PDB file of C-alpha atoms in Angstrom:
ATOM      1  CA  ALA W   1       4.451 -34.253 -24.255  1.00  0.00           C
ATOM      2  CA  GLN W   2       5.089 -30.800 -22.905  1.00  0.00           C
ATOM      3  CA  THR W   3       7.575 -30.838 -20.077  1.00  0.00           C
ATOM      4  CA  VAL W   4       9.822 -28.556 -18.051  1.00  0.00           C
ATOM      5  CA  THR W   5      13.081 -29.768 -16.547  1.00  0.00           C
ATOM      6  CA  GLN W   6      15.053 -28.076 -13.810  1.00  0.00           C
ATOM      7  CA  SER W   7      18.205 -30.116 -13.431  1.00  0.00           C
ATOM      8  CA  GLN W   8      19.461 -28.464 -10.222  1.00  0.00           C
ATOM      9  CA  PRO W   9      17.372 -29.579  -7.214  1.00  0.00           C
ATOM     10  CA  GLU W  10      19.449 -27.420  -4.849  1.00  0.00           C
ATOM     11  CA  MET W  11      21.849 -24.525  -5.184  1.00  0.00           C
ATOM     12  CA  SER W  12      23.581 -22.142  -2.859  1.00  0.00           C
ATOM     13  CA  VAL W  13      25.213 -18.769  -3.349  1.00  0.00           C
ATOM     14  CA  GLN W  14      26.978 -16.247  -1.166  1.00  0.00           C
ATOM     15  CA  GLU W  15      25.247 -12.997  -0.476  1.00  0.00           C
ATOM     16  CA  ALA W  16      26.030 -10.310  -3.118  1.00  0.00           C
ATOM     17  CA  GLU W  17      27.185 -12.888  -5.666  1.00  0.00           C
ATOM     18  CA  THR W  18      25.483 -13.966  -8.898  1.00  0.00           C
ATOM     19  CA  VAL W  19      23.759 -17.276  -9.475  1.00  0.00           C
ATOM     20  CA  THR W  20      22.114 -18.845 -12.519  1.00  0.00           C
ATOM     21  CA  LEU W  21      19.290 -21.357 -12.349  1.00  0.00           C
ATOM     22  CA  SER W  22      18.803 -23.658 -15.326  1.00  0.00           C
ATOM     23  CA  CYS W  23      15.586 -24.613 -17.078  1.00  0.00           C
ATOM     24  CA  THR W  24      14.847 -26.494 -20.258  1.00  0.00           C
ATOM     25  CA  TYR W  25      11.446 -27.208 -21.729  1.00  0.00           C
ATOM     26  CA  ASP W  26       9.938 -29.220 -24.495  1.00  0.00           C
ATOM     27  CA  THR W  27       7.067 -28.223 -26.746  1.00  0.00           C
ATOM     28  CA  SER W  28       6.252 -28.369 -30.428  1.00  0.00           C
ATOM     29  CA  GLU W  29       4.234 -25.154 -30.220  1.00  0.00           C
ATOM     30  CA  ASN W  30       5.598 -21.832 -31.410  1.00  0.00           C
ATOM     31  CA  ASN W  31       3.579 -19.347 -29.362  1.00  0.00           C
ATOM     32  CA  TYR W  32       4.071 -19.647 -25.660  1.00  0.00           C
ATOM     33  CA  TYR W  33       5.073 -17.763 -22.538  1.00  0.00           C
ATOM     34  CA  LEU W  34       7.766 -18.585 -20.029  1.00  0.00           C
ATOM     35  CA  PHE W  35       7.808 -17.733 -16.346  1.00  0.00           C
ATOM     36  CA  TRP W  36       9.927 -17.964 -13.255  1.00  0.00           C
ATOM     37  CA  TYR W  37       8.112 -18.156  -9.944  1.00  0.00           C
ATOM     38  CA  LYS W  38       9.565 -17.835  -6.472  1.00  0.00           C
ATOM     39  CA  GLN W  39       8.184 -19.679  -3.467  1.00  0.00           C
ATOM     40  CA  PRO W  40       9.676 -18.518  -0.153  1.00  0.00           C
ATOM     41  CA  PRO W  41       9.100 -20.438   3.096  1.00  0.00           C
ATOM     42  CA  SER W  42       5.798 -18.576   3.451  1.00  0.00           C
ATOM     43  CA  ARG W  43       4.552 -20.834   0.621  1.00  0.00           C
ATOM     44  CA  GLN W  44       3.232 -17.901  -1.418  1.00  0.00           C
ATOM     45  CA  MET W  45       3.901 -18.180  -5.167  1.00  0.00           C
ATOM     46  CA  ILE W  46       5.404 -14.952  -6.490  1.00  0.00           C
ATOM     47  CA  LEU W  47       5.960 -14.123 -10.153  1.00  0.00           C
ATOM     48  CA  VAL W  48       9.598 -13.178 -10.698  1.00  0.00           C
ATOM     49  CA  ILE W  49       9.822 -12.657 -14.440  1.00  0.00           C
ATOM     50  CA  ARG W  50       7.937 -13.380 -17.643  1.00  0.00           C
ATOM     51  CA  GLN W  51       9.106 -13.831 -21.248  1.00  0.00           C
ATOM     52  CA  GLU W  52       7.104 -14.002 -24.445  1.00  0.00           C
ATOM     53  CA  ALA W  53       8.548 -16.606 -26.816  1.00  0.00           C
ATOM     54  CA  TYR W  54       8.125 -14.351 -29.838  1.00  0.00           C
ATOM     55  CA  LYS W  55      10.398 -11.715 -28.308  1.00  0.00           C
ATOM     56  CA  GLN W  56      14.109 -12.180 -28.885  1.00  0.00           C
ATOM     57  CA  GLN W  57      15.091  -9.663 -26.231  1.00  0.00           C
ATOM     58  CA  ASN W  58      15.682 -11.212 -22.837  1.00  0.00           C
ATOM     59  CA  ALA W  59      13.414  -9.998 -20.056  1.00  0.00           C
ATOM     60  CA  THR W  60      14.862  -8.233 -17.016  1.00  0.00           C
ATOM     61  CA  GLU W  61      13.343  -7.191 -13.694  1.00  0.00           C
ATOM     62  CA  ASN W  62      15.776  -5.333 -11.480  1.00  0.00           C
ATOM     63  CA  ARG W  63      18.304  -7.937 -10.258  1.00  0.00           C
ATOM     64  CA  PHE W  64      16.616 -10.758 -12.167  1.00  0.00           C
ATOM     65  CA  SER W  65      17.237 -11.496 -15.825  1.00  0.00           C
ATOM     66  CA  VAL W  66      16.761 -14.431 -18.140  1.00  0.00           C
ATOM     67  CA  ASN W  67      18.758 -16.021 -20.915  1.00  0.00           C
ATOM     68  CA  PHE W  68      16.165 -17.249 -23.383  1.00  0.00           C
ATOM     69  CA  GLN W  69      17.461 -19.545 -26.108  1.00  0.00           C
ATOM     70  CA  LYS W  70      14.414 -20.546 -28.159  1.00  0.00           C
ATOM     71  CA  ALA W  71      16.165 -22.975 -30.488  1.00  0.00           C
ATOM     72  CA  ALA W  72      17.739 -24.776 -27.564  1.00  0.00           C
ATOM     73  CA  LYS W  73      14.496 -24.533 -25.548  1.00  0.00           C
ATOM     74  CA  SER W  74      16.402 -23.112 -22.645  1.00  0.00           C
ATOM     75  CA  PHE W  75      15.249 -20.449 -20.185  1.00  0.00           C
ATOM     76  CA  SER W  76      17.725 -19.775 -17.391  1.00  0.00           C
ATOM     77  CA  LEU W  77      17.314 -17.245 -14.576  1.00  0.00           C
ATOM     78  CA  LYS W  78      20.199 -15.074 -13.408  1.00  0.00           C
ATOM     79  CA  ILE W  79      20.027 -13.428 -10.008  1.00  0.00           C
ATOM     80  CA  SER W  80      22.565 -10.674  -9.505  1.00  0.00           C
ATOM     81  CA  ASP W  81      23.680  -9.258  -6.160  1.00  0.00           C
ATOM     82  CA  SER W  82      21.945 -12.106  -4.310  1.00  0.00           C
ATOM     83  CA  GLN W  83      20.172 -11.153  -1.105  1.00  0.00           C
ATOM     84  CA  LEU W  84      19.143 -13.235   1.886  1.00  0.00           C
ATOM     85  CA  GLY W  85      15.532 -12.645   0.908  1.00  0.00           C
ATOM     86  CA  ASP W  86      16.132 -14.484  -2.363  1.00  0.00           C
ATOM     87  CA  THR W  87      16.266 -17.752  -0.432  1.00  0.00           C
ATOM     88  CA  ALA W  88      13.347 -19.724  -1.834  1.00  0.00           C
ATOM     89  CA  MET W  89      12.228 -22.473  -4.151  1.00  0.00           C
ATOM     90  CA  TYR W  90      12.252 -21.312  -7.763  1.00  0.00           C
ATOM     91  CA  PHE W  91       9.987 -22.801 -10.386  1.00  0.00           C
ATOM     92  CA  CYS W  92      10.308 -22.490 -14.130  1.00  0.00           C
ATOM     93  CA  ALA W  93       7.035 -22.762 -16.060  1.00  0.00           C
ATOM     94  CA  PHE W  94       5.512 -22.191 -19.467  1.00  0.00           C
ATOM     95  CA  SER W  95       2.076 -21.923 -20.987  1.00  0.00           C
ATOM     96  CA  ILE W  96       0.923 -22.331 -24.555  1.00  0.00           C
ATOM     97  CA  TYR W  97      -1.040 -19.476 -26.044  1.00  0.00           C
ATOM     98  CA  ASN W  98      -4.714 -20.327 -26.389  1.00  0.00           C
ATOM     99  CA  GLN W  99      -4.579 -23.704 -24.674  1.00  0.00           C
ATOM    100  CA  GLY W 100      -6.542 -22.696 -21.629  1.00  0.00           C
ATOM    101  CA  GLY W 101      -3.590 -20.825 -20.165  1.00  0.00           C
ATOM    102  CA  LYS W 102      -2.386 -23.928 -18.345  1.00  0.00           C
ATOM    103  CA  LEU W 103       0.978 -23.511 -16.683  1.00  0.00           C
ATOM    104  CA  ILE W 104       3.360 -26.453 -16.844  1.00  0.00           C
ATOM    105  CA  PHE W 105       5.887 -26.393 -14.027  1.00  0.00           C
ATOM    106  CA  GLY W 106       9.330 -27.789 -13.519  1.00  0.00           C
ATOM    107  CA  GLN W 107      10.286 -29.645 -10.368  1.00  0.00           C
ATOM    108  CA  GLY W 108      11.854 -26.604  -8.759  1.00  0.00           C
ATOM    109  CA  THR W 109      15.307 -25.493  -7.590  1.00  0.00           C
ATOM    110  CA  GLU W 110      15.818 -24.739  -3.934  1.00  0.00           C
ATOM    111  CA  LEU W 111      18.134 -21.743  -3.635  1.00  0.00           C
ATOM    112  CA  SER W 112      19.909 -20.849  -0.410  1.00  0.00           C
ATOM    113  CA  VAL W 113      21.629 -17.495  -0.094  1.00  0.00           C
ATOM    114  CA  LYS W 114      24.321 -17.627   2.582  1.00  0.00           C
ATOM    115  CA  PRO W 115      25.568 -14.597   4.535  1.00  0.00           C
TER     116      PRO W 115
ATOM    117  CA  ASN C   1      -8.132  -5.896  -3.212  1.00  0.00           C
ATOM    118  CA  ALA C   2      -7.816  -9.390  -1.739  1.00  0.00           C
ATOM    119  CA  GLY C   3      -6.671 -11.175  -4.915  1.00  0.00           C
ATOM    120  CA  VAL C   4      -7.123 -14.943  -4.609  1.00  0.00           C
ATOM    121  CA  THR C   5      -8.398 -16.332  -1.326  1.00  0.00           C
ATOM    122  CA  GLN C   6      -8.345 -20.011  -0.426  1.00  0.00           C
ATOM    123  CA  THR C   7     -10.232 -21.577   2.436  1.00  0.00           C
ATOM    124  CA  PRO C   8      -9.398 -23.424   4.552  1.00  0.00           C
ATOM    125  CA  LYS C   9      -5.630 -22.998   4.999  1.00  0.00           C
ATOM    126  CA  PHE C  10      -5.149 -26.287   6.809  1.00  0.00           C
ATOM    127  CA  ARG C  11      -7.241 -29.422   7.106  1.00  0.00           C
ATOM    128  CA  VAL C  12      -6.840 -32.956   8.363  1.00  0.00           C
ATOM    129  CA  LEU C  13      -9.196 -35.580   6.957  1.00  0.00           C
ATOM    130  CA  LYS C  14      -9.714 -39.227   7.673  1.00  0.00           C
ATOM    131  CA  THR C  15      -9.573 -41.662   4.778  1.00  0.00           C
ATOM    132  CA  GLY C  16     -12.952 -41.798   3.075  1.00  0.00           C
ATOM    133  CA  GLN C  17     -14.163 -38.402   4.253  1.00  0.00           C
ATOM    134  CA  SER C  18     -15.195 -35.722   1.803  1.00  0.00           C
ATOM    135  CA  MET C  19     -14.467 -32.019   1.709  1.00  0.00           C
ATOM    136  CA  THR C  20     -14.593 -28.963  -0.520  1.00  0.00           C
ATOM    137  CA  LEU C  21     -11.852 -26.396  -0.964  1.00  0.00           C
ATOM    138  CA  LEU C  22     -13.030 -22.939  -1.899  1.00  0.00           C
ATOM    139  CA  CYS C  23     -11.164 -20.508  -4.101  1.00  0.00           C
ATOM    140  CA  ALA C  24     -12.444 -16.966  -4.530  1.00  0.00           C
ATOM    141  CA  GLN C  25     -10.993 -14.172  -6.667  1.00  0.00           C
ATOM    142  CA  ASP C  26     -12.089 -10.563  -6.864  1.00  0.00           C
ATOM    143  CA  MET C  27     -10.186  -9.535 -10.014  1.00  0.00           C
ATOM    144  CA  ASN C  28     -12.852 -10.560 -12.522  1.00  0.00           C
ATOM    145  CA  HIS C  29     -10.462 -13.127 -14.022  1.00  0.00           C
ATOM    146  CA  GLU C  30     -11.804 -15.566 -16.582  1.00  0.00           C
ATOM    147  CA  TYR C  31      -9.358 -18.396 -15.978  1.00  0.00           C
ATOM    148  CA  MET C  32      -9.038 -20.333 -12.738  1.00  0.00           C
ATOM    149  CA  TYR C  33      -6.928 -23.363 -11.823  1.00  0.00           C
ATOM    150  CA  TRP C  34      -6.350 -25.915  -9.112  1.00  0.00           C
ATOM    151  CA  TYR C  35      -2.848 -27.332  -8.615  1.00  0.00           C
ATOM    152  CA  ARG C  36      -1.338 -29.703  -6.134  1.00  0.00           C
ATOM    153  CA  GLN C  37       2.250 -29.419  -4.946  1.00  0.00           C
ATOM    154  CA  ASP C  38       4.205 -32.435  -3.827  1.00  0.00           C
ATOM    155  CA  PRO C  39       7.913 -32.564  -2.908  1.00  0.00           C
ATOM    156  CA  GLY C  40      10.172 -33.002  -5.934  1.00  0.00           C
ATOM    157  CA  MET C  41       7.278 -32.823  -8.392  1.00  0.00           C
ATOM    158  CA  GLY C  42       6.589 -29.140  -8.755  1.00  0.00           C
ATOM    159  CA  LEU C  43       2.980 -28.096  -9.221  1.00  0.00           C
ATOM    160  CA  ARG C  44       0.655 -30.344 -11.177  1.00  0.00           C
ATOM    161  CA  LEU C  45      -2.620 -29.205 -12.657  1.00  0.00           C
ATOM    162  CA  ILE C  46      -5.735 -30.946 -11.335  1.00  0.00           C
ATOM    163  CA  HIS C  47      -8.601 -29.098 -13.053  1.00  0.00           C
ATOM    164  CA  TYR C  48      -9.113 -25.718 -14.597  1.00  0.00           C
ATOM    165  CA  SER C  49     -11.808 -23.407 -15.914  1.00  0.00           C
ATOM    166  CA  VAL C  50     -11.736 -20.910 -18.767  1.00  0.00           C
ATOM    167  CA  GLY C  51     -14.940 -19.183 -17.739  1.00  0.00           C
ATOM    168  CA  GLU C  52     -18.077 -19.360 -15.644  1.00  0.00           C
ATOM    169  CA  GLY C  53     -19.839 -22.688 -16.077  1.00  0.00           C
ATOM    170  CA  THR C  54     -16.845 -24.401 -17.702  1.00  0.00           C
ATOM    171  CA  THR C  55     -14.392 -26.934 -16.311  1.00  0.00           C
ATOM    172  CA  ALA C  56     -11.724 -29.166 -17.808  1.00  0.00           C
ATOM    173  CA  LYS C  57      -9.359 -31.882 -16.614  1.00  0.00           C
ATOM    174  CA  GLY C  58      -5.707 -31.252 -16.041  1.00  0.00           C
ATOM    175  CA  GLU C  59      -2.806 -33.604 -15.553  1.00  0.00           C
ATOM    176  CA  VAL C  60      -3.968 -35.349 -12.353  1.00  0.00           C
ATOM    177  CA  PRO C  61      -7.796 -35.133 -12.158  1.00  0.00           C
ATOM    178  CA  ASP C  62      -8.613 -38.539 -10.669  1.00  0.00           C
ATOM    179  CA  GLY C  63     -10.313 -38.382  -7.283  1.00  0.00           C
ATOM    180  CA  TYR C  64     -11.267 -34.720  -7.635  1.00  0.00           C
ATOM    181  CA  ASN C  65     -14.246 -32.800  -8.947  1.00  0.00           C
ATOM    182  CA  VAL C  66     -14.695 -29.086  -9.547  1.00  0.00           C
ATOM    183  CA  SER C  67     -17.416 -26.561 -10.166  1.00  0.00           C
ATOM    184  CA  ARG C  68     -17.475 -22.964 -11.385  1.00  0.00           C
ATOM    185  CA  LEU C  69     -21.049 -21.819 -10.917  1.00  0.00           C
ATOM    186  CA  LYS C  70     -19.989 -18.219 -10.347  1.00  0.00           C
ATOM    187  CA  LYS C  71     -17.158 -16.464 -12.139  1.00  0.00           C
ATOM    188  CA  GLN C  72     -15.414 -15.495  -8.926  1.00  0.00           C
ATOM    189  CA  ASN C  73     -15.474 -18.950  -7.288  1.00  0.00           C
ATOM    190  CA  PHE C  74     -13.830 -22.245  -8.173  1.00  0.00           C
ATOM    191  CA  LEU C  75     -14.529 -25.197  -5.882  1.00  0.00           C
ATOM    192  CA  LEU C  76     -12.423 -28.332  -5.599  1.00  0.00           C
ATOM    193  CA  GLY C  77     -14.090 -31.392  -4.121  1.00  0.00           C
ATOM    194  CA  LEU C  78     -12.722 -34.623  -2.750  1.00  0.00           C
ATOM    195  CA  GLU C  79     -15.515 -37.178  -2.549  1.00  0.00           C
ATOM    196  CA  SER C  80     -13.607 -39.902  -0.722  1.00  0.00           C
ATOM    197  CA  ALA C  81     -10.227 -38.737   0.508  1.00  0.00           C
ATOM    198  CA  ALA C  82      -7.202 -41.020   0.228  1.00  0.00           C
ATOM    199  CA  PRO C  83      -3.741 -40.696   1.823  1.00  0.00           C
ATOM    200  CA  SER C  84      -2.319 -40.122  -1.687  1.00  0.00           C
ATOM    201  CA  GLN C  85      -4.218 -36.836  -1.729  1.00  0.00           C
ATOM    202  CA  THR C  86      -2.128 -35.476   1.110  1.00  0.00           C
ATOM    203  CA  SER C  87      -0.615 -32.390  -0.486  1.00  0.00           C
ATOM    204  CA  VAL C  88      -0.563 -28.630  -0.633  1.00  0.00           C
ATOM    205  CA  TYR C  89      -3.283 -27.315  -2.929  1.00  0.00           C
ATOM    206  CA  PHE C  90      -3.001 -24.032  -4.753  1.00  0.00           C
ATOM    207  CA  CYS C  91      -5.669 -22.114  -6.557  1.00  0.00           C
ATOM    208  CA  ALA C  92      -4.727 -19.550  -9.170  1.00  0.00           C
ATOM    209  CA  SER C  93      -6.476 -17.180 -11.512  1.00  0.00           C
ATOM    210  CA  ARG C  94      -5.528 -15.360 -14.648  1.00  0.00           C
ATOM    211  CA  LYS C  95      -7.037 -12.577 -16.733  1.00  0.00           C
ATOM    212  CA  ASP C  96      -6.263 -14.397 -19.966  1.00  0.00           C
ATOM    213  CA  SER C  97      -3.642 -16.757 -21.354  1.00  0.00           C
ATOM    214  CA  THR C  98      -1.053 -14.020 -21.876  1.00  0.00           C
ATOM    215  CA  TYR C  99      -0.840 -12.950 -18.244  1.00  0.00           C
ATOM    216  CA  GLY C 100       0.918 -14.494 -15.277  1.00  0.00           C
ATOM    217  CA  TYR C 101      -1.059 -16.229 -12.601  1.00  0.00           C
ATOM    218  CA  THR C 102      -2.177 -14.814  -9.276  1.00  0.00           C
ATOM    219  CA  PHE C 103      -1.937 -17.553  -6.684  1.00  0.00           C
ATOM    220  CA  GLY C 104      -3.735 -18.129  -3.441  1.00  0.00           C
ATOM    221  CA  SER C 105      -1.734 -18.865  -0.307  1.00  0.00           C
ATOM    222  CA  GLY C 106      -2.390 -22.604  -0.466  1.00  0.00           C
ATOM    223  CA  THR C 107      -4.206 -25.243   1.564  1.00  0.00           C
ATOM    224  CA  ARG C 108      -2.251 -27.920   3.361  1.00  0.00           C
ATOM    225  CA  LEU C 109      -4.353 -31.070   3.398  1.00  0.00           C
ATOM    226  CA  THR C 110      -3.405 -34.176   5.315  1.00  0.00           C
ATOM    227  CA  VAL C 111      -5.354 -37.406   4.872  1.00  0.00           C
ATOM    228  CA  VAL C 112      -4.782 -39.960   7.621  1.00  0.00           C
TER     229      VAL C 112
END
């Protein structure tokens, strides 16, 4: 079975500090894509960052970066210089290439950024 | 460019009633999906479509039906609503399997 596990249901961080959200996944496939999505209280799902499994270089988007460890099937998200607007639910997800593009989501981590 | 539009945004149904949720996208995306979101369970795939006229079952398809008669629209139907279908429903679309999803803003459905 293909699964995604986020072992931290809730986390908090002080404004301007760095926080890392954990994610592990399980698949026997070799070609897949990994994503982090943010869901603020508005409920809108927002793509934070995307990583192709065939790329060894970790993806970065401004203050957001990932630590992708393919052998360990680990895909953590690091948020640097945390801002109040980063307060949200964060979902890790992956999709297998050429399997209908279905996204498989983790349970989510609720992040609170405190002033 | 509206992206993905879901209607309605909120709905309350009585047990046994039926309804249809509409998802419309204006990006000419091939792939479309319906998810439900429940506390502590993330988003789970109900049904999806890889092109006009096609549909396929996802992880939790029971109690739901879908249709994709036009490329831009993906309809989710509940024939006989049950309290277990109380959830937030998200529609999403995707250009192809290498791209991220574009999500709608969700529909909060309560079945009493």
